[in-house]
Coordinates of C-alpha atoms in Angstrom, one line a residue:
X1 CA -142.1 3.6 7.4
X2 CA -141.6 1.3 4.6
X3 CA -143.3 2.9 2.0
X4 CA -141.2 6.5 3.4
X5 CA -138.1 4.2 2.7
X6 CA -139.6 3.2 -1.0
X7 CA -140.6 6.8 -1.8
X8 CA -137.3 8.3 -0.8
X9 CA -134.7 6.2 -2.7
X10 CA -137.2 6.6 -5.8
X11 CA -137.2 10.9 -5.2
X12 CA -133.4 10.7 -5.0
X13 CA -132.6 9.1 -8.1
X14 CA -135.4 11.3 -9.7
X15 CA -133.1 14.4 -8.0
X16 CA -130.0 12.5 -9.0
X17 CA -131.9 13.2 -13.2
X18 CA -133.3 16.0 -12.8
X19 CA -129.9 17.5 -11.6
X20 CA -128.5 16.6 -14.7
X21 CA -131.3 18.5 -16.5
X22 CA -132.2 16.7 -19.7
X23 CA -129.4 14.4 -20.1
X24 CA -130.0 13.3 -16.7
X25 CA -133.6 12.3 -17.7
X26 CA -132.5 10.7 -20.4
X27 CA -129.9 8.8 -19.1
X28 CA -132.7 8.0 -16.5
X29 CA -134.9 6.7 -18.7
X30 CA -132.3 4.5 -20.5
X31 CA -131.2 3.1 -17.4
X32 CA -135.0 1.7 -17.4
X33 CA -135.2 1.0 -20.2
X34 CA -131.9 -1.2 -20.0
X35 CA -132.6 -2.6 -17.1
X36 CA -135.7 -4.2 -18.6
X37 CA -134.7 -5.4 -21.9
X38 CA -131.5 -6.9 -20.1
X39 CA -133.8 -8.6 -17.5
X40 CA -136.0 -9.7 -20.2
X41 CA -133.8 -11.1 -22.4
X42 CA -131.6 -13.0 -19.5
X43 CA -135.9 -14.1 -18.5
X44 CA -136.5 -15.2 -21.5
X45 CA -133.4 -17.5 -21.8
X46 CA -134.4 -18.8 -18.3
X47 CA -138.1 -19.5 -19.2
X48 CA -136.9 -21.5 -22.4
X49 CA -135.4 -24.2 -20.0
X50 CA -139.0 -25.1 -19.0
X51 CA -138.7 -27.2 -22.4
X52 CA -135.1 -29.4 -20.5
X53 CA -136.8 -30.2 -17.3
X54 CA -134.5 -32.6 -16.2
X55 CA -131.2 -29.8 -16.7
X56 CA -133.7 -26.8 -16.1
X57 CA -133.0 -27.0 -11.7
X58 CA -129.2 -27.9 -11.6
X59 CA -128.6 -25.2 -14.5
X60 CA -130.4 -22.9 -12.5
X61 CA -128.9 -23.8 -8.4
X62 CA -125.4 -22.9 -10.3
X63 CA -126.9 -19.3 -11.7
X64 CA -128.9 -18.3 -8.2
X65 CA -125.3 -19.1 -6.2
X66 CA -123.3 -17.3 -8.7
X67 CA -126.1 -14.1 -8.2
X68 CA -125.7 -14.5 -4.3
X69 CA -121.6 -14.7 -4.9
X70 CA -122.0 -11.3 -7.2
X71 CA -124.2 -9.7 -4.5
X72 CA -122.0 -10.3 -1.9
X73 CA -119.0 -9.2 -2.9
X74 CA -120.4 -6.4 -5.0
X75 CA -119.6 -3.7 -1.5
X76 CA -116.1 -5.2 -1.8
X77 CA -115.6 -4.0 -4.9
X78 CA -118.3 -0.9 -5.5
X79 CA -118.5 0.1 -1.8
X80 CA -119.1 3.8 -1.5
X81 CA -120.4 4.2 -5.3
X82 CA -124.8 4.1 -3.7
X83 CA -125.2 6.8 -1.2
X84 CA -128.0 4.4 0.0
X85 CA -125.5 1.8 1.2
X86 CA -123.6 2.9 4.7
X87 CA -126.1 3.0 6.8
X88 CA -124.3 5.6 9.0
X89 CA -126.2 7.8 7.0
X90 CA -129.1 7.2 9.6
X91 CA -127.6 7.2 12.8
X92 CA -129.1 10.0 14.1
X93 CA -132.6 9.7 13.0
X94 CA -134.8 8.3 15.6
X95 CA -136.2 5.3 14.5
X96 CA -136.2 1.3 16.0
X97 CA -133.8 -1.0 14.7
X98 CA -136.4 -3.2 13.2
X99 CA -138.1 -0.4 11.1
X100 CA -135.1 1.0 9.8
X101 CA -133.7 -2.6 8.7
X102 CA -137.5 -3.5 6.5
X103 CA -136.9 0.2 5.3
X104 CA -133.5 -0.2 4.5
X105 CA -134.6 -3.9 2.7
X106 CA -137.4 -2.3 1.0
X107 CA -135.6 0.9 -0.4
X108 CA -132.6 -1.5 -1.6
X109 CA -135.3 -3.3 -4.0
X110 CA -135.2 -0.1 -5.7
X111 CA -133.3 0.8 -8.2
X112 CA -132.1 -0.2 -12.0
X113 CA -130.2 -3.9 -10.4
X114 CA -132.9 -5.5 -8.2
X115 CA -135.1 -4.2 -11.6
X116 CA -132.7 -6.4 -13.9
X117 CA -132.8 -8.9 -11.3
X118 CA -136.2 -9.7 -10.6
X119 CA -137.1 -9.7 -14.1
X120 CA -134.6 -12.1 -15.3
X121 CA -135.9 -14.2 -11.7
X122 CA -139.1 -14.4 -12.9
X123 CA -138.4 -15.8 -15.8
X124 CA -136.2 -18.3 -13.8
X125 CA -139.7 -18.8 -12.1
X126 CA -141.4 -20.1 -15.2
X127 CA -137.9 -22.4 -16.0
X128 CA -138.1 -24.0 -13.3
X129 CA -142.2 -24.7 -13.4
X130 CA -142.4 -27.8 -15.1
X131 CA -146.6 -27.6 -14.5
X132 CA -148.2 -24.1 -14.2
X133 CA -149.9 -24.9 -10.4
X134 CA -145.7 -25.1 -9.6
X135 CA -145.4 -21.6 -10.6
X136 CA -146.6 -19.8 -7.4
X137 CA -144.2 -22.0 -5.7
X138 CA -141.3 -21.1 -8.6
X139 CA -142.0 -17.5 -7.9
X140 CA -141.8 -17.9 -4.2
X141 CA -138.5 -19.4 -4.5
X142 CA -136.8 -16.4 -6.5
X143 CA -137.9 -14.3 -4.3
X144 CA -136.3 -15.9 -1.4
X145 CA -133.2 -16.0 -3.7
X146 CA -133.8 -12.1 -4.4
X147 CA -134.2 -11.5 -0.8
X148 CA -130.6 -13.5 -0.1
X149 CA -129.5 -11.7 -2.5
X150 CA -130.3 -8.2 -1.0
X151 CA -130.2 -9.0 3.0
X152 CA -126.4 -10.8 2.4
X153 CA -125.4 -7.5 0.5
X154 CA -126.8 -5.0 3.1
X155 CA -125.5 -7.0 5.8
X156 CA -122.3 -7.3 4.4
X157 CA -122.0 -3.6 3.4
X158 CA -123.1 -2.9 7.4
X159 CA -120.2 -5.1 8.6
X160 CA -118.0 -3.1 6.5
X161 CA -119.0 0.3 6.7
X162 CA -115.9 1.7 9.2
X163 CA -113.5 -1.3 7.3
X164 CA -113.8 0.5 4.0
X165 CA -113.3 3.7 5.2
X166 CA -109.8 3.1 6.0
X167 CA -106.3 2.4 4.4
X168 CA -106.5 -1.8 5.3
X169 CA -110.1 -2.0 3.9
X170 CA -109.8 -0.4 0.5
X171 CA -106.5 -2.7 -0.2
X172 CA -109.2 -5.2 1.2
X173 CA -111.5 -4.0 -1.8
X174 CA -108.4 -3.7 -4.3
X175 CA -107.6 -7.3 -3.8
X176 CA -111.2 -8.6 -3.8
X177 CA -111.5 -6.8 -7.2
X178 CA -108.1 -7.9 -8.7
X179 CA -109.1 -11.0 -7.7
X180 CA -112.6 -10.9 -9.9
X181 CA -111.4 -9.6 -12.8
X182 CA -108.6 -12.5 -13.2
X183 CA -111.5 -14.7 -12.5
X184 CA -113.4 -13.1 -15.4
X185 CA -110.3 -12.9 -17.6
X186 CA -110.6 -16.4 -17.0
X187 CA -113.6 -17.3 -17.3
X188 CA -113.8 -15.7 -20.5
X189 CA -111.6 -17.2 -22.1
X190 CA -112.6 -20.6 -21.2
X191 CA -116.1 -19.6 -22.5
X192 CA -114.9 -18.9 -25.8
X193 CA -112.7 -22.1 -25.9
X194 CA -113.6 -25.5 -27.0
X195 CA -114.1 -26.7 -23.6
X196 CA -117.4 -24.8 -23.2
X197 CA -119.8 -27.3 -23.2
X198 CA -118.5 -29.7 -21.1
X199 CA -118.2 -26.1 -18.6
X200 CA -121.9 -25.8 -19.1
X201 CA -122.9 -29.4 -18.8
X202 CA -120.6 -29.3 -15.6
X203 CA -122.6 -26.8 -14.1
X204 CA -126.1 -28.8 -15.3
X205 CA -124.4 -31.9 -13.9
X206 CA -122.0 -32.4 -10.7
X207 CA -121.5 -29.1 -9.9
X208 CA -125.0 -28.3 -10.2
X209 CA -125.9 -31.3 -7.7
X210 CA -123.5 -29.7 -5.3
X211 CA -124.8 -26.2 -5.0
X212 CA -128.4 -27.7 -5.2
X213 CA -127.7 -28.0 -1.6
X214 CA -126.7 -24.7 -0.5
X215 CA -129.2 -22.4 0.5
X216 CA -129.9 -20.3 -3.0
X217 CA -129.7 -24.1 -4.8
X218 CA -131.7 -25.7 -2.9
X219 CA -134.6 -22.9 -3.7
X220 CA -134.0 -23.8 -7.7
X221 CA -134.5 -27.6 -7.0
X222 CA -137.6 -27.3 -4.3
X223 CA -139.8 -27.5 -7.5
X224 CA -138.9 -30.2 -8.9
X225 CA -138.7 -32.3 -5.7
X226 CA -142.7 -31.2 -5.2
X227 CA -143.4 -32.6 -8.7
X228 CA -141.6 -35.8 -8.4
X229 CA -142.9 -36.1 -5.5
X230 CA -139.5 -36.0 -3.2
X231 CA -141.3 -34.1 0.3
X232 CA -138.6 -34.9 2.4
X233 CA -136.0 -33.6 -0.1
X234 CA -138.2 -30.5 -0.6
X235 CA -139.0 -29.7 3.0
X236 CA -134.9 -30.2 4.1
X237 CA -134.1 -27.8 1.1
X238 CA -136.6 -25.4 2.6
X239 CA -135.4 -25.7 6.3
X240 CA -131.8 -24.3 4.8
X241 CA -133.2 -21.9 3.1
X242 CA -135.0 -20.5 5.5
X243 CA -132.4 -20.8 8.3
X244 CA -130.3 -19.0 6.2
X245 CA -132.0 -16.0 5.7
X246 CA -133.0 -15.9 9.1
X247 CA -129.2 -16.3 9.9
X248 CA -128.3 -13.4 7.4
X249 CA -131.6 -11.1 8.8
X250 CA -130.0 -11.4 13.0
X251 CA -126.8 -11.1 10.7
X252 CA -127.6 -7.6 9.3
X253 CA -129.3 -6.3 12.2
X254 CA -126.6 -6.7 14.6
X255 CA -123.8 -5.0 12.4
X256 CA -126.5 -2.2 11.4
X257 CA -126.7 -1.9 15.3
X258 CA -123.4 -1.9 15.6
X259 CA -122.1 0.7 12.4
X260 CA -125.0 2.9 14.2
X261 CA -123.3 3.2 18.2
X262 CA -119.7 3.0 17.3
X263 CA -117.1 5.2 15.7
X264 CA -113.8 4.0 14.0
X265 CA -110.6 5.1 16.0
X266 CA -109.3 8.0 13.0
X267 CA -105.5 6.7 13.9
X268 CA -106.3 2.9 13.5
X269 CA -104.2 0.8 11.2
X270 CA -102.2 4.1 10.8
X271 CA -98.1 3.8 9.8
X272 CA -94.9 5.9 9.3
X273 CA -95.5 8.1 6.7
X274 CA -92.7 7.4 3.7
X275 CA -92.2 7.9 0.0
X276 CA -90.7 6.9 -3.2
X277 CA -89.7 10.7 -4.0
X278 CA -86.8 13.0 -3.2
X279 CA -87.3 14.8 0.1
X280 CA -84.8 17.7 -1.3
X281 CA -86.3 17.8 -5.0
X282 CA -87.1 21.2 -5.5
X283 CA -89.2 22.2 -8.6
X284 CA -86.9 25.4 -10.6
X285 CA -87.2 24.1 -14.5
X286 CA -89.5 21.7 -16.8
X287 CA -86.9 18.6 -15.8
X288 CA -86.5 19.1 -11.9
X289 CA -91.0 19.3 -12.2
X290 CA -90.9 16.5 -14.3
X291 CA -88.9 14.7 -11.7
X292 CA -90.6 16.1 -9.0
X293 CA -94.2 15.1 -10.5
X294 CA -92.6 11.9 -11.1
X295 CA -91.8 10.5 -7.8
X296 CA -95.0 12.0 -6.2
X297 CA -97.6 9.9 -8.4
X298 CA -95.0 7.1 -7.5
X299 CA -95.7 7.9 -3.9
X300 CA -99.5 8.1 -4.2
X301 CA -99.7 4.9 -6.1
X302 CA -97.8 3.1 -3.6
X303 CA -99.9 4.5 -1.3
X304 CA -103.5 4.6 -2.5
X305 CA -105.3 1.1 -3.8
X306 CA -107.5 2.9 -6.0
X307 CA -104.5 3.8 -7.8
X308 CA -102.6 0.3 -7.3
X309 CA -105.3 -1.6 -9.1
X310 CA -105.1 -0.3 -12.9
X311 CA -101.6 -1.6 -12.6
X312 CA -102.5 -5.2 -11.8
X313 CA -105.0 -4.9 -14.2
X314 CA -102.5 -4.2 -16.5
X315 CA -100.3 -6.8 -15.6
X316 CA -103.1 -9.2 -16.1
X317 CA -103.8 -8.2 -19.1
X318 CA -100.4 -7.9 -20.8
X319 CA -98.7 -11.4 -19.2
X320 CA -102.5 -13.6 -18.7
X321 CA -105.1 -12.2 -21.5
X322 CA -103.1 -13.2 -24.8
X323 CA -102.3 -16.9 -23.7
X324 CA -106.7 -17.2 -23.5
X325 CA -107.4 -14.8 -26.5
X326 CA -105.2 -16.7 -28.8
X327 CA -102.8 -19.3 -29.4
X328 CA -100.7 -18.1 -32.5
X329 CA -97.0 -17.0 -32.7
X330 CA -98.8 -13.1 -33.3
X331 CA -100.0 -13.5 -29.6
X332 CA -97.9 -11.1 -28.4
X333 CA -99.8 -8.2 -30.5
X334 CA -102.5 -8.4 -27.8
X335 CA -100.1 -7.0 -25.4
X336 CA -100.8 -3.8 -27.0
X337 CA -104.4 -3.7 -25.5
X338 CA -102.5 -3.4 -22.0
X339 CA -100.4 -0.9 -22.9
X340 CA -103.0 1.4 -24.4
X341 CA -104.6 1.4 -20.9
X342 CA -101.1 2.4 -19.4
X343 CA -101.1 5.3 -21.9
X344 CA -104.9 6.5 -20.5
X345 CA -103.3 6.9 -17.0
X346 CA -102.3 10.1 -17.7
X347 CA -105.9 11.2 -18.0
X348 CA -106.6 12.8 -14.8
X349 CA -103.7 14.5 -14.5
X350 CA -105.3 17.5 -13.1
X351 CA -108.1 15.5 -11.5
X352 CA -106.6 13.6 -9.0
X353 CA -105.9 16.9 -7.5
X354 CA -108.9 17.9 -6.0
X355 CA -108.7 21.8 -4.3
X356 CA -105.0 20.8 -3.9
X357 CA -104.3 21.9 -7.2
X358 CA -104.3 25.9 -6.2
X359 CA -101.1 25.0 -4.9
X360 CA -100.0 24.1 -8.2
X361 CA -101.1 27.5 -9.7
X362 CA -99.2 29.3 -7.1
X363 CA -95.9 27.0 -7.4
X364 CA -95.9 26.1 -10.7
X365 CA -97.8 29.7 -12.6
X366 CA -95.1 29.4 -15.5
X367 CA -94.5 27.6 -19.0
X368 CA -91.6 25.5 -17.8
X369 CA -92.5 24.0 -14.2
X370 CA -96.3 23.9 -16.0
X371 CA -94.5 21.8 -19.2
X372 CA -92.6 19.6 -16.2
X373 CA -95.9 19.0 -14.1
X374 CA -97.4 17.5 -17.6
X375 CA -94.1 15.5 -18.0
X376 CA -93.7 14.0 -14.8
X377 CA -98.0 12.2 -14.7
X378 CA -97.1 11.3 -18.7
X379 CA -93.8 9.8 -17.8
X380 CA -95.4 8.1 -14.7
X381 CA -97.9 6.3 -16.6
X382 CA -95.9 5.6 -19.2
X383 CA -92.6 4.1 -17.6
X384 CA -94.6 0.9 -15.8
X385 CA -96.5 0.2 -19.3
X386 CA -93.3 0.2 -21.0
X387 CA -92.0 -2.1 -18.3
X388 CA -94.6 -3.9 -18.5
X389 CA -95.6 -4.4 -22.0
X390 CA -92.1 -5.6 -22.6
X391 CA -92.4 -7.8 -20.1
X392 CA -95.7 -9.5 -21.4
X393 CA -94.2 -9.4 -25.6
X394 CA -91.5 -10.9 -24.2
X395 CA -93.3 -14.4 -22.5
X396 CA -95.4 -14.1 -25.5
X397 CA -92.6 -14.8 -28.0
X398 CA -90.5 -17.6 -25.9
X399 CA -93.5 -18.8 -25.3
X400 CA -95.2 -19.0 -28.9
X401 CA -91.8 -19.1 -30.7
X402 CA -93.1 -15.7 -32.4
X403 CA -88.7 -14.4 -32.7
X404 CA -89.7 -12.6 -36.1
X405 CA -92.8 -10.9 -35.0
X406 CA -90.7 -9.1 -32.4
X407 CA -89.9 -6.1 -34.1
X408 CA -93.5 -5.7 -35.2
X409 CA -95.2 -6.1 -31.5
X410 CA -92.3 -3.7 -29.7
X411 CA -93.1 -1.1 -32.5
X412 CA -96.8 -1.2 -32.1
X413 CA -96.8 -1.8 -28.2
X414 CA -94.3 1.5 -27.5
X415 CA -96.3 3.2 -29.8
X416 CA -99.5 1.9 -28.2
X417 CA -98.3 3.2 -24.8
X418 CA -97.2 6.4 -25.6
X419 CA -98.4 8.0 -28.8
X420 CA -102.7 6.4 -29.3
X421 CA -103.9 7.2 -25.1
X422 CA -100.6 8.9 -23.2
X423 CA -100.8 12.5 -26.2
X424 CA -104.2 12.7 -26.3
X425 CA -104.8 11.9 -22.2
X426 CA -102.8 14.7 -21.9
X427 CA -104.2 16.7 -24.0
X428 CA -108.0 16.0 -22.5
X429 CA -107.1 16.4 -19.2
X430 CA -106.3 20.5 -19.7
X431 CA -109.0 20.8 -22.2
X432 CA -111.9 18.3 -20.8
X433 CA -111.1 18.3 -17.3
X434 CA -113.5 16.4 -15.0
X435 CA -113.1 15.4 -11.2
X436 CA -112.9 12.7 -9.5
X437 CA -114.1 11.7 -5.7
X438 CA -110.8 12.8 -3.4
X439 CA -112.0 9.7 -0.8
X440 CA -112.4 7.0 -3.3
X441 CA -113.2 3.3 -1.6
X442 CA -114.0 2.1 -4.9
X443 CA -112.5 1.8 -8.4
X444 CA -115.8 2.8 -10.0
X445 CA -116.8 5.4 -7.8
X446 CA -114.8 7.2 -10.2
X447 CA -117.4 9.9 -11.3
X448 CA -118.8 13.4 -9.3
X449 CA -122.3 13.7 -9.7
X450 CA -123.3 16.8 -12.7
X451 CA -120.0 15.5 -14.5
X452 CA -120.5 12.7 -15.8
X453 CA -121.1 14.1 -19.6
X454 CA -117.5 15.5 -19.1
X455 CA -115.9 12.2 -18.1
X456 CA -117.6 10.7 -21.2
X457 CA -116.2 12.7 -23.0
X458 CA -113.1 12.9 -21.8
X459 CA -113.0 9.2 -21.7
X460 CA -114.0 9.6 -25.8
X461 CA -111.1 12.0 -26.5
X462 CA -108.8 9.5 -24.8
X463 CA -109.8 6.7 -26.7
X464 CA -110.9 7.9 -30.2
X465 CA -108.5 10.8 -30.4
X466 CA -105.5 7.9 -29.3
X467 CA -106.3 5.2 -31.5
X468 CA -106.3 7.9 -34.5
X469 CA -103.2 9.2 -33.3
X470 CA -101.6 5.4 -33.8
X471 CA -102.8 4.4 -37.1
X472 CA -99.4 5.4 -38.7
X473 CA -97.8 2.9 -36.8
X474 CA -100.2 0.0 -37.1
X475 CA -99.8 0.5 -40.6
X476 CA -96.3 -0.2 -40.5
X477 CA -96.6 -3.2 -38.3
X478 CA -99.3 -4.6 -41.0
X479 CA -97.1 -3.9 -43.8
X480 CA -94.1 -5.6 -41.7
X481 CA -96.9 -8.4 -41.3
X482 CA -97.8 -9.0 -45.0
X483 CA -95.0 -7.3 -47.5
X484 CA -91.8 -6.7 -46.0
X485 CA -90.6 -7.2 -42.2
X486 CA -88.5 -4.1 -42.7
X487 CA -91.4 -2.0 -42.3
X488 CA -91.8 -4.1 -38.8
X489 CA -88.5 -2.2 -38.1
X490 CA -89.0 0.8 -38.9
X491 CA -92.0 0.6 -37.0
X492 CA -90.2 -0.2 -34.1
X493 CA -87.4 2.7 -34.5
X494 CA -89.8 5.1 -35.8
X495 CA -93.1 4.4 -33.5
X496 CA -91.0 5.8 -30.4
X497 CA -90.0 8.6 -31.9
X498 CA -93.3 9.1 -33.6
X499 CA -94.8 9.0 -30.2
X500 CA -92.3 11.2 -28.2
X501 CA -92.9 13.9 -30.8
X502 CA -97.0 13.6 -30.3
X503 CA -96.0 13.6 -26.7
X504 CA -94.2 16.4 -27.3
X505 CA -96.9 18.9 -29.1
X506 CA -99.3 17.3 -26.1
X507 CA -97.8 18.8 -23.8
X508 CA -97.0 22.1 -24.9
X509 CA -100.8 22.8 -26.0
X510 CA -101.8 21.1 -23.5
X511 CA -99.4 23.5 -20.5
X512 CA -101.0 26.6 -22.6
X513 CA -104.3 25.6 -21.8
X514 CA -104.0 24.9 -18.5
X515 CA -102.2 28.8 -17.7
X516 CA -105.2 30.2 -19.5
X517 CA -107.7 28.5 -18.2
X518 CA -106.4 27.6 -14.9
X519 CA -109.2 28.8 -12.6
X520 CA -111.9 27.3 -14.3
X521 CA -110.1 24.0 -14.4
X522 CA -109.5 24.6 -10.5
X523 CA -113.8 25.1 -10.0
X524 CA -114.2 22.0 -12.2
X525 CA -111.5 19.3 -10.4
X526 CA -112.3 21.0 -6.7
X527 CA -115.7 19.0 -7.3
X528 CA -114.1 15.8 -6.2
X529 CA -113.3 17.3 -2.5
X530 CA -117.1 17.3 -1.7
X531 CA -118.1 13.7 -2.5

């Protein structure tokens, strides 16, 4: 049964390829490919600190907690993105508790991760063997950490698997993920700040002592305790370990029992249904659509967390991300970055959709209500990132003192927002239209299985075809910056209206396309109802 489990998660992702016909191949052997020289290099790093002995186990306890942190809250934030992981998926197949769970264990060891990972483990194995005879204990060791790793992850996804299928769960999963990427954000910054080797010495030092006592530390210190000749230490180490992948093994087996034998009430955590739109709006011209289109995406994004989180990220990255990416009076012309991913929100203005949108064809089958539909997502994406990159320019220059960089980081932040990814994410979502997965319970289960070349490329046209489209106004904001600050004005009066006019032609193409090609764009976005 085992080898069953192992045999079918490798013939699904060879489906999942061959699918995809060549490119799928491809991107199958890259995936390999990546995972190995990513494991291998993160290995070879890790075998090097067999030279710092002494630094080698605390350096490593901090590393195999911060894998078992990742792995644990990775269904949190990616729940629903591997088919593999609800185990719903075999409730009616007749097999004991116990197989299914080593199956289960065994087929989750399988795949491009748990590649990457036991790779780089290994070379954590050789790290942390200050004598060769240690190194079958060393390897022993990672792969009790690999196995924490794995159980705690299945376990937890098990426990969640009727959570995340409602409306309290996903916000669950928004917050958890909000709440990594400011850590991150963070993090980052404080890497690439002066403080970071008294961070890494930290985690070599106190902290490192610390987590050498929780269960995936104490496996990272176990070999140096046998070599100095500390039993005692080693063997209490071990008892933790041990008990606590026995406690997450019961742990996983009673919440795979339960997920199999009990169904999720379809009314639970259910509320008044409301809105932010205008019960009476009625769509009979390009402004009332606009309008219309407007207070629905509101309504959806108040609504749905899978739309909420972008904005936070947003936020984050407008108000938080400049203060740690520099400390100049020019700060606030990171702000722009923020913006720009306001402007790409527009994107999937036909894929969010789904099937629905043959209800768009039949209301809306003319040039003005199909201008006004394109209006209304632009002008919900852009509003917020105006509101927001204001907002963030704004604490950057009381903060900073940066008064006569104003004009300069207003001009290139509008323009940012509306004219380099708002145009052209209009624009690619009538002519490269992709779908997306109607029942999202994760941010990057973003993709429908066949489409991915098209949200590449969708995602290319966006990004390229937007930063081309605002080079006129960065070079007025680099003029303002080195000749003259009047051109920092007259990137600020003239980037709006440079961008309103790009908006402008956007649209219009953009409304052609979708009445002439309006039934293939329906096939292609209906896609997302079936995953």
């Amino acid at each position: 049964m085992v080898a069953l489990f192992a045999g079918l998660k490798l013939r699904l992702i060879r489906n999942r390829a061959m699918n995809r016909g060549d490119l799928g191949i491809l991107w199958l052997i890259l995936g390999v490919l990546a995972a190995i020289v990513v494991g291998g290099l993160v290995g070879l790093g890790f075998a090097t600190l067999r030279t710092a002995p002494d630094a080698a186990p605390l350096g490593l306890a901090s590393f195999f907690f911060s894998l078992l942190l990742a792995w644990l809250v990775m269904p949190l934030v990616a729940f629903g993105v591997d088919e593999t992981v609800d185990p719903r998926r075999f409730a009616l197949l007749p097999i004991p508790l116990g197989r299914l769970q080593r199956g289960l264990l065994v087929s989750s060891l399988v795949g491009y991760l748990p590649l990457a990972n036991a790779i780089a483990l290994t070379g954590a194995a050789i790290g942390l063997s200050r004598s060769w005879s240690l190194l079958p204990v060393a390897l022993a060791c990672v792969l009790g950490v690999l196995l924490m790793c794995v159980i705690g992850s299945r376990a937890l996804a098990a426990s969640m698997a009727s959570l995340m299928g409602s409306r309290r769960g996903r916000d669950l999963g928004m917050a958890v993920t909000f709440a990594l990427f400011v850590v991150y954000v963070v993090l980052s910054g404080a890497a690439g700040g002066a403080r970071a080797g008294s961070f890494a010495d930290s985690l070599a030092g106190s902290v490192g002592r610390v987590l050498g006592w929780t269960p995936p530390g104490a496996l990272a210190v176990i070999p140096s305790d046998l070599d100095e000749g500390r039993w005692l230490s080693a063997a209490v180490r071990a008892l933790i370990a041990v008990a606590f992948l026995v406690a997450l093994w019961v742990w996983w087996g009673r919440a795979l029992h339960k997920s199999l034998t009990t169904i999720g009430s379809t009314t639970e955590s259910s509320a008044v249904a409301g809105g932010l739109m205008d019960a009476d709006a009625v769509a009979t011209d390009t402004r009332s659509t606009a309008q219309l289109m407007v207070g629905r995406d509101a309504t959806m994004t108040w609504r749905d967390p899978m739309r909420r989180l972008p904005l936070l990220m947003i936020v984050m990255l407008a108000v938080g991300w400049p203060f740690l990416v520099t400390g100049s009076e020019r700060s606030g012309y990171a702000v722009a970055f923020a913006g720009a991913m306001a402007g790409m929100q527009a994107a999937t203005s036909y894929a969010t959709e789904g099937s629905g949108l043959w209800l768009h064809l039949v209301a809306f089958a003319d040039r003005a209500r199909a201008r006004g539909e394109l209006w209304g997502h632009a002008i919900a994406a852009i509003v917020p990132g105006l509101v927001i990159s204001l907002v963030g320019v704004l604490i950057q220059v009381v903060v900073r003192d940066g008064w006569s960089h104003l004009p300069g980081m207003l001009g290139l932040c509008f323009g940012a927002v509306i004219a380099s990814p708002a145009a052209a994410a209009v624009f690619a979502s009538a002519y490269v239209p992709y779908a997306v997965p109607q029942s999202r319970t994760s941010l990057f289960a973003s993709r429908v299985p066949g489409q991915g070349g098209r949200a590449f490329a969708a995602s290319l046209v966006t990004m390229l075809g937007g930063a081309a489209l605002c080079i006129p106004v960065i070079v007025l904001v680099v003029l303002g910056e080195t000749v003259d600050s009047m051109y920092a004005w007259a990137a600020l009066v003239l980037g709006p209206l440079y961008a309103l006019v790009l908006l402008w032609f956007s649209v219009r193409f953009s409304a052609e396309r979708y009445l002439s090609r309006a039934p293939e764009i329906l096939q292609t976005v209906s896609a997302g109802d079936r995953v």
